[in-house]
C-alpha cells in the first residue's frame, strides 16, 4: 500500500490517499518505458535537414578545363562534392523519424512510469486549485507549501485558464490535463502535482490498462 499526501486548496495538509499495491506495475515494463520515450522524442524531431547532391546544385555540366595537359587533376563539373559550393555526398534529406509503438506497450509503459512515481513519493494531490487571480506569485507560493519547487508537472482533470495563466511564466513547470499526460512527461518532471479529479483520471487510465491485460 502506497500513501500519497493530500492537501486542501490553501496548501495545508488534509490527510493521505492510499493506492493499493495491486494497482501498481513494478515487476515489468522497463523496456516498454524506454521504447515509448524514444518514440515520443523521435516524433518531436522535425526531420527537415536537407542538403543538395551534385545533380541539384545550379550550374552547367561544362568541364572546368580540358582533361589533360594543364598539370591539374582531372575535373568533370563544378557541382562535384570535392569542390567548394558543390553538392554534398550522402547528405541528409527530409525524413520522418516516427516510430510505431503498440497500444499495449504504450499502456504498460504508462502504468510502470506512474507506478514508480507513486512509490517514490513524487506524487502530491491537492483537492483543487482555487486561485483568486491568475497570478504567478500565488501559484509559486502554493507549490512551495506543497513541497514542489523544482520541475513540476501539474495535472488537471480539464484545462483551467487561471492555473495555466498563473504557471506559464514559471520555468520547468507544465500544466496539462490528465488525458495529455504521457510517459516522457512523467519521467521529465521531478514532481507531479494533481488535483483529486486529475489523479482519479490518471488512476482510471491505469485501471483501463489493467483490465485490458486481464482480458488478454
Coordinates of C-alpha atoms in Angstrom, one line a residue:
X1 CA 0.0 0.0 0.0
X2 CA 1.4 3.4 -1.0
X3 CA 0.3 6.6 0.6
X4 CA 0.0 9.9 -1.2
X5 CA -0.1 13.2 0.7
X6 CA -3.3 15.2 0.2
X7 CA -3.6 19.0 0.6
X8 CA -6.5 21.4 0.7
X9 CA -6.8 24.4 -1.8
X10 CA -4.9 26.6 0.7
X11 CA -1.9 24.2 0.7
X12 CA -2.4 22.8 4.2
X13 CA -2.2 19.0 4.8
X14 CA -5.5 17.3 4.6
X15 CA -4.6 13.6 5.1
X16 CA -3.4 10.9 2.8
X17 CA -4.7 8.8 -0.1
X18 CA -3.9 5.1 -0.3
X19 CA -3.1 3.3 -3.5
X20 CA -3.4 -0.4 -3.4
X21 CA -0.3 -2.4 -4.4
X22 CA -2.2 -4.5 -6.9
X23 CA -2.9 -1.3 -8.9
X24 CA 0.8 -0.7 -9.4
X25 CA 3.1 -2.2 -12.0
X26 CA 6.6 -2.6 -10.8
X27 CA 7.7 -6.0 -11.9
X28 CA 7.8 -5.3 -15.7
X29 CA 7.7 -2.6 -18.2
X30 CA 11.2 -1.1 -18.2
X31 CA 11.8 -1.9 -21.8
X32 CA 8.3 -0.6 -22.7
X33 CA 9.2 2.7 -21.0
X34 CA 12.4 3.1 -22.9
X35 CA 10.8 2.2 -26.3
X36 CA 7.9 4.6 -25.6
X37 CA 10.1 7.5 -24.6
X38 CA 12.4 7.0 -27.7
X39 CA 9.3 7.0 -29.9
X40 CA 7.9 10.2 -28.3
X41 CA 11.2 12.1 -28.6
X42 CA 11.7 10.9 -32.2
X43 CA 8.2 12.1 -33.1
X44 CA 9.2 15.5 -32.0
X45 CA 12.1 15.7 -34.4
X46 CA 11.4 17.9 -37.4
X47 CA 13.4 15.8 -39.9
X48 CA 13.8 18.9 -42.1
X49 CA 17.5 18.9 -42.6
X50 CA 18.3 18.9 -46.3
X51 CA 21.3 19.2 -48.5
X52 CA 21.8 19.3 -52.3
X53 CA 23.5 16.5 -54.1
X54 CA 25.6 17.3 -57.2
X55 CA 22.6 16.9 -59.5
X56 CA 20.7 19.6 -57.7
X57 CA 23.4 22.3 -57.5
X58 CA 22.9 25.1 -60.0
X59 CA 25.4 25.3 -62.8
X60 CA 26.3 23.9 -66.2
X61 CA 27.9 20.5 -67.0
X62 CA 30.8 22.0 -68.8
X63 CA 34.3 20.8 -67.8
X64 CA 36.2 23.5 -65.9
X65 CA 39.3 22.8 -68.0
X66 CA 40.5 20.2 -70.5
X67 CA 41.2 16.7 -69.4
X68 CA 45.0 16.6 -70.0
X69 CA 47.9 19.0 -70.3
X70 CA 47.2 21.5 -67.6
X71 CA 49.0 19.8 -64.8
X72 CA 45.9 19.9 -62.7
X73 CA 43.8 17.0 -61.5
X74 CA 41.0 15.9 -63.7
X75 CA 37.7 17.7 -63.1
X76 CA 34.3 16.9 -64.6
X77 CA 32.0 19.5 -63.3
X78 CA 31.8 22.4 -60.8
X79 CA 29.0 20.7 -58.8
X80 CA 31.3 17.9 -57.7
X81 CA 31.3 17.3 -53.9
X82 CA 35.1 17.9 -53.8
X83 CA 34.6 21.5 -54.8
X84 CA 33.6 24.3 -52.5
X85 CA 30.0 25.2 -53.4
X86 CA 29.4 21.8 -54.9
X87 CA 27.0 19.1 -53.8
X88 CA 27.1 17.1 -50.6
X89 CA 27.8 13.4 -50.8
X90 CA 25.4 11.3 -48.8
X91 CA 24.0 14.4 -47.0
X92 CA 20.7 14.4 -45.1
X93 CA 17.3 14.7 -46.7
X94 CA 13.9 15.4 -45.1
X95 CA 12.7 12.2 -43.4
X96 CA 10.1 11.1 -40.9
X97 CA 11.5 9.8 -37.6
X98 CA 8.2 8.4 -36.3
X99 CA 8.4 5.0 -34.6
X100 CA 5.4 2.8 -34.1
X101 CA 4.7 1.5 -30.6
X102 CA 1.9 -0.9 -30.0
X103 CA -1.0 0.2 -27.8
X104 CA -0.3 -2.5 -25.1
X105 CA 3.3 -1.4 -24.9
X106 CA 2.3 2.2 -24.5
X107 CA -0.1 1.3 -21.8
X108 CA 2.4 -0.8 -19.9
X109 CA 4.9 2.0 -20.1
X110 CA 2.4 4.5 -18.7
X111 CA 1.5 2.1 -15.9
X112 CA 5.1 1.5 -15.0
X113 CA 6.2 5.2 -15.1
X114 CA 3.3 6.3 -13.0
X115 CA 3.7 3.4 -10.5
X116 CA 7.3 4.3 -10.0
X117 CA 6.4 7.9 -9.3
X118 CA 3.8 7.0 -6.8
X119 CA 6.2 4.6 -4.9
X120 CA 9.0 7.2 -4.9
X121 CA 6.7 9.7 -3.2
X122 CA 6.9 12.1 -6.1
X123 CA 3.1 12.5 -6.4
X124 CA 1.1 15.1 -4.5
X125 CA -2.7 15.5 -4.6
X126 CA -4.4 18.8 -4.0
X127 CA -8.2 18.9 -3.6
X128 CA -8.4 21.7 -6.3
X129 CA -6.7 24.9 -7.4
X130 CA -8.6 27.8 -6.0
X131 CA -6.7 30.8 -7.2
X132 CA -8.2 34.2 -6.6
X133 CA -6.4 35.6 -9.6
X134 CA -4.2 34.1 -12.3
X135 CA -1.0 35.4 -10.7
X136 CA 2.4 33.7 -10.9
X137 CA 3.1 34.7 -7.3
X138 CA 0.0 32.8 -6.0
X139 CA 0.8 29.5 -7.6
X140 CA 4.5 29.8 -6.8
X141 CA 3.7 30.2 -3.1
X142 CA 1.2 27.3 -3.3
X143 CA 3.7 25.0 -4.8
X144 CA 6.2 25.9 -2.2
X145 CA 3.7 24.9 0.5
X146 CA 3.2 21.6 -1.3
X147 CA 6.9 21.0 -1.3
X148 CA 7.1 21.0 -5.1
X149 CA 9.5 23.8 -6.1
X150 CA 11.7 22.1 -8.7
X151 CA 10.4 20.8 -12.0
X152 CA 6.7 20.2 -11.6
X153 CA 4.0 18.6 -13.8
X154 CA 0.6 19.9 -12.8
X155 CA -2.2 17.6 -13.8
X156 CA -5.8 18.8 -14.0
X157 CA -8.9 16.9 -15.0
X158 CA -9.7 19.6 -17.6
X159 CA -7.9 22.7 -18.6
X160 CA -8.3 25.6 -16.2
X161 CA -7.4 29.0 -17.6
X162 CA -6.4 30.6 -14.2
X163 CA -4.0 27.8 -13.4
X164 CA -2.5 27.8 -16.9
X165 CA -2.0 31.6 -17.0
X166 CA -0.5 31.6 -13.5
X167 CA 2.0 28.9 -14.2
X168 CA 3.1 29.8 -17.7
X169 CA 5.9 32.1 -16.7
X170 CA 7.4 29.6 -14.2
X171 CA 10.4 27.7 -15.6
X172 CA 10.3 23.9 -15.6
X173 CA 6.6 23.8 -14.8
X174 CA 4.0 22.4 -17.2
X175 CA 0.2 22.3 -16.8
X176 CA -1.7 19.5 -18.6
X177 CA -4.9 17.7 -18.5
X178 CA -4.9 14.0 -17.3
X179 CA -5.6 12.9 -20.8
X180 CA -2.5 14.6 -22.1
X181 CA 0.0 13.0 -19.7
X182 CA 2.5 10.7 -21.4
X183 CA 5.4 8.6 -20.3
X184 CA 8.0 11.2 -21.2
X185 CA 6.3 13.9 -19.1
X186 CA 6.2 11.5 -16.1
X187 CA 9.9 11.0 -16.4
X188 CA 10.9 14.5 -17.3
X189 CA 9.4 16.3 -14.3
X190 CA 10.6 15.5 -10.8
X191 CA 7.3 16.1 -9.1
X192 CA 3.7 15.5 -10.1
X193 CA 1.0 17.7 -8.5
X194 CA -2.5 16.6 -9.4
X195 CA -6.0 17.7 -8.4
X196 CA -8.0 15.0 -6.8
X197 CA -10.1 14.8 -10.0
X198 CA -7.0 14.8 -12.1
X199 CA -5.4 12.0 -10.2
X200 CA -8.6 10.0 -10.4
X201 CA -8.4 10.3 -14.1
X202 CA -4.8 9.1 -14.1
X203 CA -5.8 6.1 -12.0
X204 CA -8.6 5.4 -14.4
X205 CA -6.1 5.2 -17.2
X206 CA -4.1 2.7 -15.2
X207 CA -7.3 0.6 -14.4
X208 CA -8.0 0.6 -18.1
X209 CA -4.6 -0.9 -18.8
X210 CA -5.1 -3.5 -16.0
X211 CA -8.5 -4.6 -17.3
X212 CA -7.0 -4.9 -20.8
X213 CA -4.2 -7.1 -19.5
X214 CA -6.6 -9.3 -17.5
X215 CA -8.9 -9.7 -20.5
X216 CA -6.0 -10.7 -22.8

